[in-house]
Short mmCIF file of C-alpha atoms in Angstrom, two decimals:
data_model
loop_
_atom_site.label_atom_id
_atom_site.label_comp_id
_atom_site.label_asym_id
_atom_site.label_seq_id
_atom_site.Cartn_x
_atom_site.Cartn_y
_atom_site.Cartn_z
CA UNK V 1 14.12 -1.02 -9.58
CA UNK V 2 16.00 1.77 -10.73
CA UNK V 3 16.21 2.06 -13.90
CA UNK V 4 15.25 6.16 -15.83
CA UNK V 5 12.14 3.85 -17.46
CA UNK V 6 10.26 1.09 -17.24
CA UNK V 7 8.08 -0.41 -19.82
CA UNK V 8 5.08 -2.15 -19.61
CA UNK V 9 7.01 -5.33 -20.06
CA UNK V 10 9.53 -4.98 -16.74
CA UNK V 11 6.05 -4.06 -15.08
CA UNK V 12 3.50 -6.08 -16.32
CA UNK V 13 1.22 -6.16 -12.89
CA UNK V 14 1.11 -2.83 -12.37
CA UNK V 15 -2.61 -2.14 -13.67
CA UNK V 16 -3.87 0.11 -11.61
CA UNK V 17 -5.67 3.20 -13.77
CA UNK V 18 -3.26 5.22 -12.86
CA UNK V 19 -0.56 3.32 -14.44
CA UNK V 20 -2.94 3.06 -17.29
CA UNK V 21 -2.84 6.53 -17.86
CA UNK V 22 0.44 7.47 -17.20
CA UNK V 23 1.53 4.60 -19.73
CA UNK V 24 -0.33 6.82 -22.77
CA UNK V 25 1.38 9.86 -21.32
CA UNK V 26 4.51 8.44 -22.12
CA UNK V 27 3.53 7.84 -25.63
CA UNK V 28 2.39 11.52 -25.93
CA UNK V 29 5.46 12.78 -24.25
CA UNK V 30 8.54 10.17 -25.88
CA UNK V 31 9.66 13.23 -27.95
CA UNK V 32 9.93 15.79 -25.31
CA UNK V 33 13.26 17.03 -24.37
CA UNK V 34 14.01 15.75 -20.93
CA UNK V 35 13.96 18.89 -19.10
CA UNK V 36 10.65 19.22 -20.40
CA UNK V 37 8.03 18.61 -17.54
CA UNK V 38 4.62 17.24 -18.48
CA UNK V 39 2.04 19.40 -17.40
CA UNK V 40 -1.53 18.12 -15.09
CA UNK V 41 -4.13 20.63 -15.14
CA UNK V 42 -7.22 20.83 -12.84
CA UNK V 43 -9.57 23.99 -12.63
CA UNK V 44 -11.42 25.32 -9.30
CA UNK V 45 -14.62 27.67 -10.42
CA UNK V 46 -14.89 29.91 -6.71
CA UNK V 47 -17.82 30.53 -7.33
CA UNK V 48 -18.90 28.05 -4.57
CA UNK V 49 -17.71 25.75 -1.84
CA UNK V 50 -15.22 22.96 -2.39
CA UNK V 51 -16.45 19.94 -1.63
CA UNK V 52 -15.36 16.39 -2.73
CA UNK V 53 -16.07 16.40 -6.34
CA UNK V 54 -13.12 19.29 -5.87
CA UNK V 55 -10.95 16.91 -4.11
CA UNK V 56 -11.62 14.47 -7.00
CA UNK V 57 -10.27 16.49 -9.55
CA UNK V 58 -7.39 17.46 -7.98
CA UNK V 59 -6.24 13.94 -6.23
CA UNK V 60 -7.11 11.86 -9.75
CA UNK V 61 -4.71 13.55 -11.73
CA UNK V 62 -2.24 13.82 -9.35
CA UNK V 63 -2.28 9.38 -9.13
CA UNK V 64 -1.50 9.73 -12.72
CA UNK V 65 1.22 12.11 -12.29
CA UNK V 66 2.12 10.03 -8.86
CA UNK V 67 2.31 6.54 -11.65
CA UNK V 68 4.30 8.78 -14.06
CA UNK V 69 6.98 9.28 -11.63
CA UNK V 70 7.40 5.60 -10.92
CA UNK V 71 7.12 4.33 -14.72
CA UNK V 72 9.71 7.55 -15.49
CA UNK V 73 11.72 8.64 -12.56
CA UNK V 74 13.80 11.87 -13.78
CA UNK V 75 10.83 12.97 -16.14
CA UNK V 76 9.85 15.86 -14.36
CA UNK V 77 6.31 16.98 -13.79
CA UNK V 78 4.20 20.03 -12.82
CA UNK V 79 0.16 19.91 -11.36
CA UNK V 80 -1.50 23.52 -11.73
CA UNK V 81 -5.15 23.61 -10.26
CA UNK V 82 -6.71 26.59 -12.21
CA UNK V 83 -8.55 29.01 -10.15
CA UNK V 84 -10.96 30.74 -12.68
CA UNK V 85 -11.54 33.82 -10.65
CA UNK V 86 -12.52 36.18 -13.74
CA UNK V 87 -15.50 33.99 -14.06
CA UNK V 88 -18.57 35.85 -13.73
CA UNK V 89 -21.19 34.96 -11.03
CA UNK V 90 -24.09 33.11 -11.97
CA UNK V 91 -26.08 32.89 -9.68
CA UNK V 92 -26.22 32.94 -5.16
CA UNK V 93 -24.62 29.71 -3.80
CA UNK V 94 -26.84 28.53 -1.11
CA UNK V 95 -24.65 27.93 1.47
CA UNK V 96 -23.02 31.47 2.06
CA UNK V 97 -24.34 34.50 4.11
CA UNK V 98 -25.40 38.08 2.90
CA UNK V 99 -26.97 36.52 -0.11
CA UNK V 100 -29.25 39.88 -0.54
CA UNK V 101 -26.20 41.56 -0.36
CA UNK V 102 -24.13 39.22 -2.75
CA UNK V 103 -27.20 39.04 -5.63
CA UNK V 104 -26.28 42.61 -6.37
CA UNK V 105 -23.15 41.67 -7.88
CA UNK V 106 -24.56 38.85 -10.49
CA UNK V 107 -23.15 39.16 -13.86
CA UNK V 108 -19.08 40.30 -12.01
CA UNK V 109 -16.44 38.34 -11.83
CA UNK V 110 -15.61 36.69 -8.71
CA UNK V 111 -12.31 37.87 -8.09
CA UNK V 112 -14.09 41.71 -7.88
CA UNK V 113 -16.79 40.92 -5.70
CA UNK V 114 -16.47 41.25 -1.89
CA UNK V 115 -16.59 38.73 0.68
CA UNK V 116 -19.73 37.44 1.68
CA UNK V 117 -18.39 36.11 4.86
CA UNK V 118 -16.47 39.83 5.60
CA UNK V 119 -13.08 38.88 6.70
CA UNK V 120 -11.06 38.48 2.98
CA UNK V 121 -10.91 40.57 0.00
CA UNK V 122 -12.71 39.00 -2.59
CA UNK V 123 -14.84 35.95 -2.71
CA UNK V 124 -12.74 34.69 -5.09
CA UNK V 125 -9.74 35.40 -2.36
CA UNK V 126 -12.37 33.44 0.30
CA UNK V 127 -12.78 30.49 -1.61
CA UNK V 128 -9.10 29.65 -2.95
CA UNK V 129 -8.72 30.40 1.13
CA UNK V 130 -10.97 27.24 1.86
CA UNK V 131 -9.40 25.40 -0.76
CA UNK V 132 -6.20 25.22 0.49
CA UNK V 133 -7.25 24.76 3.67
CA UNK V 134 -9.37 21.79 1.97
CA UNK V 135 -6.57 19.93 -0.08
CA UNK V 136 -3.95 20.79 2.56
CA UNK V 137 -5.26 17.02 4.29
CA UNK V 138 -4.68 15.04 1.54
CA UNK V 139 -0.75 16.11 1.09
CA UNK V 140 -0.87 16.65 -2.61
CA UNK V 141 1.54 18.50 -4.57
CA UNK V 142 -0.04 21.42 -6.60
CA UNK V 143 0.44 24.90 -7.93
CA UNK V 144 -1.73 27.53 -7.83
CA UNK V 145 -2.41 29.97 -10.91
CA UNK V 146 -5.10 31.92 -10.94
CA UNK V 147 -6.83 33.30 -14.13
CA UNK V 148 -7.01 36.96 -12.88
CA UNK V 149 -3.45 37.03 -12.62
CA UNK V 150 -2.95 34.87 -15.73
CA UNK V 151 -4.53 37.59 -18.10
CA UNK V 152 -3.56 40.50 -15.68
CA UNK V 153 0.11 39.62 -16.49
CA UNK V 154 -0.25 38.90 -20.15
CA UNK V 155 0.15 35.23 -20.34
CA UNK V 156 -1.99 34.38 -22.02
CA UNK V 157 -1.71 37.53 -24.74
CA UNK V 158 -0.30 35.37 -27.56
CA UNK V 159 -3.19 32.80 -27.36
CA UNK V 160 -5.84 35.75 -26.92
CA UNK V 161 -4.16 37.16 -29.88
CA UNK V 162 -5.02 34.11 -32.00
CA UNK V 163 -8.28 33.05 -30.64
CA UNK V 164 -9.12 36.69 -32.54
CA UNK V 165 -7.37 36.04 -35.37
CA UNK V 166 -9.17 33.03 -36.04
CA UNK V 167 -13.01 34.00 -34.13
CA UNK V 168 -14.59 32.80 -37.66
CA UNK V 169 -13.96 29.22 -37.20
CA UNK V 170 -14.28 29.19 -33.46
CA UNK V 171 -17.54 30.40 -34.07
CA UNK V 172 -18.01 27.58 -36.72
CA UNK V 173 -17.14 25.41 -34.39
CA UNK V 174 -19.37 26.13 -30.97
CA UNK V 175 -22.68 27.96 -33.32
CA UNK V 176 -23.97 24.59 -34.25
CA UNK V 177 -24.28 23.28 -30.39
CA UNK V 178 -26.29 26.52 -29.59
CA UNK V 179 -29.80 26.82 -29.15
CA UNK V 180 -31.17 29.20 -32.79
CA UNK V 181 -32.11 32.21 -30.94
CA UNK V 182 -28.58 32.87 -29.61
CA UNK V 183 -26.29 31.99 -32.50
CA UNK V 184 -25.95 35.15 -33.73
CA UNK V 185 -24.70 37.06 -30.31
CA UNK V 186 -22.54 34.32 -29.49
CA UNK V 187 -19.10 35.36 -29.57
CA UNK V 188 -15.45 33.49 -27.60
CA UNK V 189 -15.17 36.92 -25.70
CA UNK V 190 -16.42 38.80 -23.07
CA UNK V 191 -15.33 42.19 -22.11
CA UNK V 192 -15.44 43.35 -18.63
CA UNK V 193 -17.60 46.53 -18.59
CA UNK V 194 -15.56 49.77 -17.81
CA UNK V 195 -18.18 50.79 -16.54
CA UNK V 196 -20.45 48.40 -14.25
CA UNK V 197 -17.80 45.84 -14.19
CA UNK V 198 -20.07 43.12 -15.47
CA UNK V 199 -18.60 40.04 -17.23
CA UNK V 200 -21.74 38.37 -18.02
CA UNK V 201 -23.90 41.06 -19.89
CA UNK V 202 -21.20 42.26 -22.71
CA UNK V 203 -22.26 40.87 -26.24
CA UNK V 204 -19.62 42.03 -28.93
CA UNK V 205 -20.47 43.54 -31.90
CA UNK V 206 -17.52 43.49 -33.85
CA UNK V 207 -14.01 42.15 -34.02
CA UNK V 208 -10.59 43.90 -34.85
CA UNK V 209 -7.42 41.73 -34.59
CA UNK V 210 -5.11 44.11 -36.50
CA UNK V 211 -5.11 46.07 -33.21
CA UNK V 212 -5.78 43.37 -30.86
CA UNK V 213 -9.80 45.21 -29.63
CA UNK V 214 -13.81 44.12 -29.91
CA UNK V 215 -16.36 46.45 -29.61
CA UNK V 216 -19.44 45.08 -27.99
CA UNK V 217 -22.24 46.67 -25.86
CA UNK V 218 -23.04 46.08 -22.07
CA UNK V 219 -26.54 45.39 -22.39
CA UNK V 220 -27.52 41.29 -21.66
CA UNK V 221 -29.74 40.46 -18.93
CA UNK V 222 -28.02 37.53 -16.60
CA UNK V 223 -29.52 35.78 -13.62
CA UNK V 224 -31.94 38.56 -12.90
CA UNK V 225 -29.13 41.51 -13.55
CA UNK V 226 -28.91 43.47 -16.63
CA UNK V 227 -25.96 45.47 -18.43
CA UNK V 228 -25.59 49.18 -17.82
CA UNK V 229 -25.95 49.86 -21.90
CA UNK V 230 -22.55 51.18 -22.17
CA UNK V 231 -20.79 50.65 -25.62
CA UNK V 232 -17.33 50.91 -26.74
CA UNK V 233 -14.16 49.10 -28.19
CA UNK V 234 -11.79 47.85 -26.23
CA UNK V 235 -8.94 45.72 -25.59
CA UNK V 236 -8.94 41.90 -25.09
CA UNK V 237 -5.51 42.12 -23.75
CA UNK V 238 -3.90 42.01 -20.00
CA UNK V 239 -8.02 40.91 -18.54
CA UNK V 240 -9.75 43.43 -20.18
CA UNK V 241 -11.62 40.58 -21.57
CA UNK V 242 -12.06 36.81 -20.72
CA UNK V 243 -13.36 33.81 -23.29
CA UNK V 244 -16.24 32.19 -23.34
CA UNK V 245 -15.34 28.36 -20.93
CA UNK V 246 -15.07 26.14 -23.52
CA UNK V 247 -12.75 28.23 -25.41
CA UNK V 248 -11.41 29.16 -21.60
CA UNK V 249 -10.46 25.50 -21.74
CA UNK V 250 -8.80 25.36 -24.63
CA UNK V 251 -7.21 28.79 -23.92
CA UNK V 252 -5.40 27.33 -20.89
CA UNK V 253 -4.08 24.19 -22.91
CA UNK V 254 -2.96 26.06 -25.53
CA UNK V 255 -0.97 28.43 -23.22
CA UNK V 256 0.30 25.86 -20.43
CA UNK V 257 0.98 23.29 -22.83
CA UNK V 258 -1.63 21.05 -20.65
CA UNK V 259 -0.88 17.58 -21.51
CA UNK V 260 -2.73 16.19 -19.14
CA UNK V 261 -6.37 16.98 -17.29
CA UNK V 262 -10.05 14.47 -16.27
CA UNK V 263 -13.43 16.07 -16.10
CA UNK V 264 -16.92 15.21 -15.10
CA UNK V 265 -18.34 12.88 -17.35
CA UNK V 266 -20.90 16.16 -18.33
CA UNK V 267 -18.14 17.92 -19.73
CA UNK V 268 -17.68 15.37 -22.00
CA UNK V 269 -18.87 17.82 -24.70
CA UNK V 270 -17.44 20.62 -23.89
CA UNK V 271 -13.55 19.02 -23.86
CA UNK V 272 -14.23 17.93 -27.44
CA UNK V 273 -15.16 21.09 -28.10
CA UNK V 274 -12.72 22.52 -26.68
CA UNK V 275 -10.43 20.35 -28.85
CA UNK V 276 -11.11 21.33 -31.81
CA UNK V 277 -10.63 24.89 -30.54
CA UNK V 278 -7.17 23.98 -29.59
CA UNK V 279 -6.64 22.65 -33.23
CA UNK V 280 -7.69 25.06 -34.80
CA UNK V 281 -5.03 26.97 -32.78
CA UNK V 282 -2.52 24.77 -33.73
CA UNK V 283 -2.02 22.60 -30.48
CA UNK V 284 -3.24 19.00 -29.70
CA UNK V 285 -5.39 18.33 -27.22
CA UNK V 286 -4.35 16.95 -23.32
CA UNK V 287 -5.11 13.30 -22.45
CA UNK V 288 -7.22 12.80 -20.15
CA UNK V 289 -11.08 11.08 -19.26
CA UNK V 290 -14.21 11.63 -18.30
CA UNK V 291 -15.10 10.11 -14.74
CA UNK V 292 -18.65 9.48 -13.67
CA UNK V 293 -19.92 11.71 -10.55
CA UNK V 294 -19.68 11.48 -6.96
CA UNK V 295 -23.51 11.49 -5.93
CA UNK V 296 -25.60 12.29 -2.85
CA UNK V 297 -27.43 9.97 -0.48
CA UNK V 298 -30.60 10.80 -3.13
CA UNK V 299 -28.31 10.04 -5.96
CA UNK V 300 -27.98 13.40 -7.11
CA UNK V 301 -24.80 14.90 -8.30
CA UNK V 302 -22.67 16.73 -4.93
CA UNK V 303 -23.27 20.48 -5.82
CA UNK V 304 -20.99 22.86 -4.66
CA UNK V 305 -23.57 25.59 -5.10
CA UNK V 306 -26.17 23.89 -2.84
CA UNK V 307 -23.97 22.58 -0.42
CA UNK V 308 -24.48 18.28 -1.11
CA UNK V 309 -22.22 15.86 0.37
CA UNK V 310 -19.74 15.09 2.95
CA UNK V 311 -16.89 17.92 4.01
CA UNK V 312 -13.56 17.29 4.69
CA UNK V 313 -14.03 18.39 8.20
CA UNK V 314 -16.86 15.70 8.36
CA UNK V 315 -15.05 13.35 6.74
CA UNK V 316 -11.63 13.71 9.05
CA UNK V 317 -14.54 13.02 12.08
CA UNK V 318 -15.50 9.82 11.34
CA UNK V 319 -12.65 8.22 9.16
CA UNK V 320 -9.06 8.48 8.32
CA UNK V 321 -8.05 10.65 5.69
CA UNK V 322 -6.19 8.02 3.48
CA UNK V 323 -10.05 6.33 3.61
CA UNK V 324 -10.97 8.81 1.28
CA UNK V 325 -7.97 9.27 -0.77
CA UNK V 326 -8.67 5.27 -1.01
CA UNK V 327 -12.39 6.54 -2.32
CA UNK V 328 -11.18 8.57 -5.04
CA UNK V 329 -8.97 6.00 -6.54
CA UNK V 330 -11.31 3.44 -7.39
CA UNK V 331 -12.41 3.42 -10.60
CA UNK V 332 -13.08 6.86 -11.34
CA UNK V 333 -15.69 5.68 -14.72
CA UNK V 334 -18.04 3.83 -12.22
CA UNK V 335 -20.43 6.46 -10.44
CA UNK V 336 -20.47 5.65 -6.78
CA UNK V 337 -22.51 7.50 -3.93
CA UNK V 338 -20.84 9.24 -1.22
CA UNK V 339 -22.77 9.97 1.83
CA UNK V 340 -21.94 9.73 5.75
CA UNK V 341 -23.85 6.12 5.91
CA UNK V 342 -21.56 4.99 3.39
CA UNK V 343 -17.86 5.51 5.09
CA UNK V 344 -18.25 2.59 7.05
CA UNK V 345 -17.64 0.44 4.24
CA UNK V 346 -14.99 1.89 2.71
CA UNK V 347 -12.87 2.22 5.53
CA UNK V 348 -13.42 -1.29 6.06
CA UNK V 349 -12.24 -1.76 2.66
CA UNK V 350 -9.67 0.48 3.38
CA UNK V 351 -7.95 -1.93 6.41
CA UNK V 352 -8.25 -4.94 4.25
CA UNK V 353 -5.86 -3.55 1.24
CA UNK V 354 -3.49 -2.18 4.10
CA UNK V 355 -3.14 -6.06 5.66
CA UNK V 356 -2.41 -6.86 1.92
CA UNK V 357 -0.27 -4.44 1.76
CA UNK V 358 1.74 -4.89 5.14
CA UNK V 359 2.40 -8.81 3.76
CA UNK V 360 3.34 -7.85 0.55
CA UNK V 361 6.61 -7.37 -1.49
CA UNK V 362 8.13 -4.02 -2.99
CA UNK V 363 6.35 -5.52 -6.59
CA UNK V 364 3.12 -6.04 -4.34
CA UNK V 365 2.89 -2.96 -2.83
CA UNK V 366 3.77 -0.94 -5.49
CA UNK V 367 0.61 -2.99 -7.58
CA UNK V 368 -1.80 -1.93 -4.66
CA UNK V 369 -3.72 0.90 -4.36
CA UNK V 370 -1.91 2.29 -1.17
CA UNK V 371 1.06 3.81 -3.24
CA UNK V 372 -1.35 6.48 -4.22
CA UNK V 373 -2.73 6.37 -1.02
CA UNK V 374 -0.63 6.60 1.88
CA UNK V 375 0.55 9.45 3.52
CA UNK V 376 4.13 10.58 5.24
CA UNK V 377 2.77 9.60 8.98
CA UNK V 378 0.12 6.74 7.51
CA UNK V 379 0.61 3.27 9.50
CA UNK V 380 1.64 0.99 6.71
CA UNK V 381 0.25 -1.80 8.39
CA UNK V 382 -3.17 -3.12 10.80
CA UNK V 383 -2.09 -6.45 12.16
CA UNK V 384 -5.53 -7.46 13.38
CA UNK V 385 -8.60 -8.69 12.21
CA UNK V 386 -11.10 -5.88 13.92
CA UNK V 387 -13.04 -3.89 11.61
CA UNK V 388 -14.04 -0.76 12.07
CA UNK V 389 -18.31 -2.02 11.79
CA UNK V 390 -17.10 -4.03 14.66
CA UNK V 391 -15.48 -1.72 16.78
CA UNK V 392 -18.65 1.07 16.37
CA UNK V 393 -20.84 -1.78 17.06
CA UNK V 394 -19.13 -2.37 20.20
CA UNK V 395 -19.15 1.04 20.53
CA UNK V 396 -22.61 1.00 20.63
CA UNK V 397 -23.20 -1.93 22.73
CA UNK V 398 -21.02 -0.39 25.78
CA UNK V 399 -23.54 3.09 25.41
CA UNK V 400 -20.08 4.79 26.54
CA UNK V 401 -17.94 7.66 25.53
CA UNK V 402 -15.05 5.87 27.80
CA UNK V 403 -12.25 5.81 25.41
CA UNK V 404 -9.97 4.20 27.49
CA UNK V 405 -13.33 1.49 28.85
CA UNK V 406 -13.86 1.14 25.03
CA UNK V 407 -9.28 -0.09 23.74
CA UNK V 408 -9.19 -1.79 27.54
CA UNK V 409 -11.88 -4.14 25.36
CA UNK V 410 -10.60 -3.87 21.89
CA UNK V 411 -7.09 -5.14 22.96
CA UNK V 412 -8.81 -7.85 25.65
CA UNK V 413 -9.66 -9.24 22.33
CA UNK V 414 -6.60 -8.75 20.44
CA UNK V 415 -3.21 -8.41 22.19
CA UNK V 416 -1.96 -7.23 18.79
CA UNK V 417 -3.33 -3.95 18.93
CA UNK V 418 -1.11 -2.68 21.77
CA UNK V 419 1.87 -4.30 20.49
CA UNK V 420 2.71 -3.23 17.09
CA UNK V 421 2.72 0.40 16.95
CA UNK V 422 1.29 1.34 13.36
CA UNK V 423 -1.49 -1.04 14.44
CA UNK V 424 -2.19 0.85 17.72
CA UNK V 425 -2.19 4.06 16.07
CA UNK V 426 -4.99 3.16 13.31
CA UNK V 427 -6.93 1.16 16.09
CA UNK V 428 -6.25 4.53 18.41
CA UNK V 429 -7.78 6.81 15.21
CA UNK V 430 -10.83 3.89 14.50
CA UNK V 431 -11.89 4.44 17.88
CA UNK V 432 -12.02 8.06 17.90
CA UNK V 433 -13.91 8.50 14.24
CA UNK V 434 -16.49 5.50 16.16
CA UNK V 435 -17.35 8.03 19.03
CA UNK V 436 -17.85 10.87 16.82
CA UNK V 437 -19.75 8.39 14.74
CA UNK V 438 -21.90 7.06 16.85
CA UNK V 439 -22.61 10.38 19.11
CA UNK V 440 -23.52 12.13 16.28
CA UNK V 441 -25.55 9.29 14.05
CA UNK V 442 -26.45 6.09 16.29
CA UNK V 443 -26.85 7.51 19.73
CA UNK V 444 -29.65 10.40 18.30
CA UNK V 445 -31.49 7.20 17.33
CA UNK V 446 -31.05 4.43 19.47
CA UNK V 447 -34.57 3.08 20.86
CA UNK V 448 -34.92 0.67 23.71
CA UNK V 449 -36.32 -2.55 21.70
CA UNK V 450 -40.22 -3.67 22.23
CA UNK V 451 -40.32 -7.89 22.98
CA UNK V 452 -43.39 -9.76 22.16
CA UNK V 453 -43.69 -12.75 24.18
CA UNK V 454 -42.29 -14.87 21.31
CA UNK V 455 -39.15 -12.08 21.40
CA UNK V 456 -38.99 -13.06 24.98
CA UNK V 457 -38.74 -16.95 24.60
CA UNK V 458 -35.87 -16.50 22.03
CA UNK V 459 -33.83 -13.92 24.28
CA UNK V 460 -34.35 -16.09 27.64
CA UNK V 461 -32.89 -18.97 25.12
CA UNK V 462 -29.71 -16.90 24.50
CA UNK V 463 -29.02 -15.63 28.18
CA UNK V 464 -29.27 -19.58 29.53
CA UNK V 465 -26.73 -20.04 26.58
CA UNK V 466 -24.20 -17.32 27.37
CA UNK V 467 -24.68 -17.60 31.25
CA UNK V 468 -23.80 -21.43 31.16
CA UNK V 469 -20.58 -21.02 28.52
CA UNK V 470 -19.00 -17.28 28.87
CA UNK V 471 -15.81 -18.74 28.06
CA UNK V 472 -16.60 -20.10 24.72
CA UNK V 473 -15.32 -19.30 21.75
CA UNK V 474 -16.92 -16.86 19.14
CA UNK V 475 -17.51 -20.04 16.44
CA UNK V 476 -19.28 -21.74 18.93
CA UNK V 477 -21.36 -18.62 20.15
CA UNK V 478 -22.24 -18.17 16.24
CA UNK V 479 -23.24 -22.45 15.97
CA UNK V 480 -25.84 -22.11 19.24
CA UNK V 481 -27.33 -18.46 17.56
CA UNK V 482 -28.00 -20.48 14.51
CA UNK V 483 -29.39 -23.62 16.38
CA UNK V 484 -31.66 -21.20 18.44
CA UNK V 485 -32.82 -19.79 15.53
CA UNK V 486 -33.70 -23.44 14.02
CA UNK V 487 -35.23 -24.15 16.87
CA UNK V 488 -37.63 -21.09 16.84
CA UNK V 489 -37.76 -20.25 12.89
CA UNK V 490 -38.14 -22.34 9.41
CA UNK V 491 -34.69 -20.44 8.77
CA UNK V 492 -32.37 -20.06 11.09
CA UNK V 493 -31.05 -17.00 10.12
CA UNK V 494 -34.36 -14.73 10.46
CA UNK V 495 -33.45 -14.95 14.58
CA UNK V 496 -30.96 -12.39 13.39
CA UNK V 497 -32.76 -9.52 12.69
CA UNK V 498 -33.86 -9.81 16.32
CA UNK V 499 -30.55 -10.30 18.31
CA UNK V 500 -29.16 -6.87 16.38
CA UNK V 501 -32.32 -5.00 17.62
CA UNK V 502 -31.95 -5.81 21.47
CA UNK V 503 -27.92 -5.72 21.09
CA UNK V 504 -27.43 -2.83 19.20
CA UNK V 505 -30.37 -0.87 18.60
CA UNK V 506 -30.05 -1.39 14.39
CA UNK V 507 -32.09 -3.87 12.07
CA UNK V 508 -27.79 -5.54 11.26
CA UNK V 509 -24.48 -5.99 12.23
CA UNK V 510 -21.32 -8.23 12.24
CA UNK V 511 -20.98 -11.80 13.12
CA UNK V 512 -22.61 -12.18 16.29
CA UNK V 513 -20.00 -15.28 17.55
CA UNK V 514 -17.07 -12.96 17.13
CA UNK V 515 -18.87 -9.38 18.56
CA UNK V 516 -20.28 -11.15 21.57
CA UNK V 517 -16.45 -12.31 22.04
CA UNK V 518 -15.60 -8.85 21.78
CA UNK V 519 -18.14 -7.05 24.05
CA UNK V 520 -17.53 -9.77 25.83
CA UNK V 521 -20.80 -12.16 27.39
CA UNK V 522 -20.88 -10.69 30.51
CA UNK V 523 -21.53 -6.98 28.63
CA UNK V 524 -24.03 -8.66 26.58
CA UNK V 525 -25.37 -10.60 29.17
CA UNK V 526 -26.19 -7.48 30.90
CA UNK V 527 -27.80 -5.86 27.78
CA UNK V 528 -30.57 -8.68 26.98
CA UNK V 529 -31.38 -9.12 30.67
CA UNK V 530 -32.10 -4.85 30.43
CA UNK V 531 -34.37 -5.62 27.21
CA UNK V 532 -35.99 -8.69 29.13
CA UNK V 533 -36.39 -6.44 32.40
CA UNK V 534 -38.42 -3.48 30.29
CA UNK V 535 -41.99 -3.78 30.37
CA UNK V 536 -43.71 -3.19 27.09
CA UNK V 537 -44.91 0.17 26.03
CA UNK V 538 -42.04 1.76 28.35
#
C-alpha cells in the first residue's frame, strides 16, 4: 500500500499494541501542519548503569513511532532520549568502583561528579557512553539530549520563567501528596549552590518572578551529606537551578512539545501530577501509558543502582538480539520475569514467529511482531522445526564444545539447515548461543546419575530397544518409551524424569523421540551404557 494515510478500516488487522497507540496519536496530531514532527520522548537517569528496563523505555516508544510511520508514512517524527544529568546523586550505586570517593559527591549533579571508573570527564559522561554502547545492538534511531546542555543553553528558559510565575499554582498541586513535614519547604526549584555545587541540599525561601530569581539557603541534609550553609539570591535560568523531577517532566513536555512518552507503573501518580502542572503551563500532556515492570528471578524490579537483571552483553551471548526486541514487544501491560533461565523459552517463541513470518503475505507481515523486531541483517526465515531447547539439549548430550561436530549432527537430522542461507545463519547463531549457555550454566552443574536397581532395569530396557531399532523414526521411539512407562509405572509419563536425568542431567526436557533421533541412537546408547556402568556412589 502506498497512500499517505491509512485508516483503521483500510488496515483492519493491525492490532498489535503499537498500532493501537499510533492510532491514538493520529487523532492527536490531526490538526498539526504536515511538516510538524511528532515528538516521542524517553528518559534516562545517568546515576546508575543502563539495564534492560532502560532498553524497554527506549524500544517501546520506538515501536509506536514505527507503527505511526506505517499508518502515516509522510509524517516526520523524532525520538528524544533525554539524559537528566543535572539530577543530584541520591545514593552511591552498588555496582561501581571507588564507592567511598563517590560518597563525598552525594547531592551534586551527576554531570559535575568525577567518573568513578576514571576514564571519562564525569560520572554522567561515563554512563551516557555506556548507554550508547548499550543501545547500539538494537538499531534504534534516537536523538540524545542532555539536561545540562538544555538548561545551560537556555532551551528551558521560557518554561522556567513560566514555572516561576505560576509557582503558587504548582505548589497547590504538589503539596497534598507530600508528607506533612515536607510541605512547607518544598519548591519547584532546586538552585545549584555556587559554594559547594550541591543541588539536593538547597531550599528556596523566596520567589522573584519579575527578575527570574529565587532566594535560597544550602542547609538541607540529604543521603548522608549536608549543605554548606550558603545563603543568597540566584537566577533560575541558564543552568543555575533545576526543577524538581515531577516539575522537570512537565518542563520537558512543555519545552520539547512532547506527544508521546511511556513510563513504568510506579510512576502513574507522578505522570498525573506532571500532566496537571503542564496544564497550568498551558499545554496538554502527551499520550502514553504505564507499563508493567521487568522482574528478576526473585520477582524484584530490575534496578540500575543495585545491578539486578540480565545485561545486553549476557543476552547476546545466550540469544539473538532480535529475541530481546521481541520480548520487549510482548504486552507491556503485563509484568514479566526476565532472567537467564527464561531465555530459551523466548528464543523458541521467536523462532515460531519467524516461521510464520516467512509464510505470510505482505499484510500478514505487517501484522507480525517481527515487523518491529527484525534488523537490517536479521534472517527473515527459519526453515526448520528445530527448537533452541533441542539444540541446547543436543549440546548437553554430546558434552562437547566442538561446533563442527554439533553442526554435523544438526544437518544430518535436518538437511534444510544447510540448504537455505538465512536458515543456516540463524541455526549457526543458535549453536553459538547454546554452546555459551551450556558452558556457563549446564556443564558446571551436571552430575553423573546414580541409579537404583529398578531404574537400572528401565534403562536396560531402553538400551535393548535402541540397539534393536537404531533406524526407527522419532514417533516410534516415543511410542516405545511410553510402552516402557506403562510396564514400569502406574502412569507411563512417570518414566520421563529418569530418562531426562540420565540423558541430559536435568529433570525435564524435549520430546525424547525427536531428541534421540537428533542426537542419534548411537550417541544416546553410549550415554545410557555409561550410566549403567557407573557404580552406586561413584
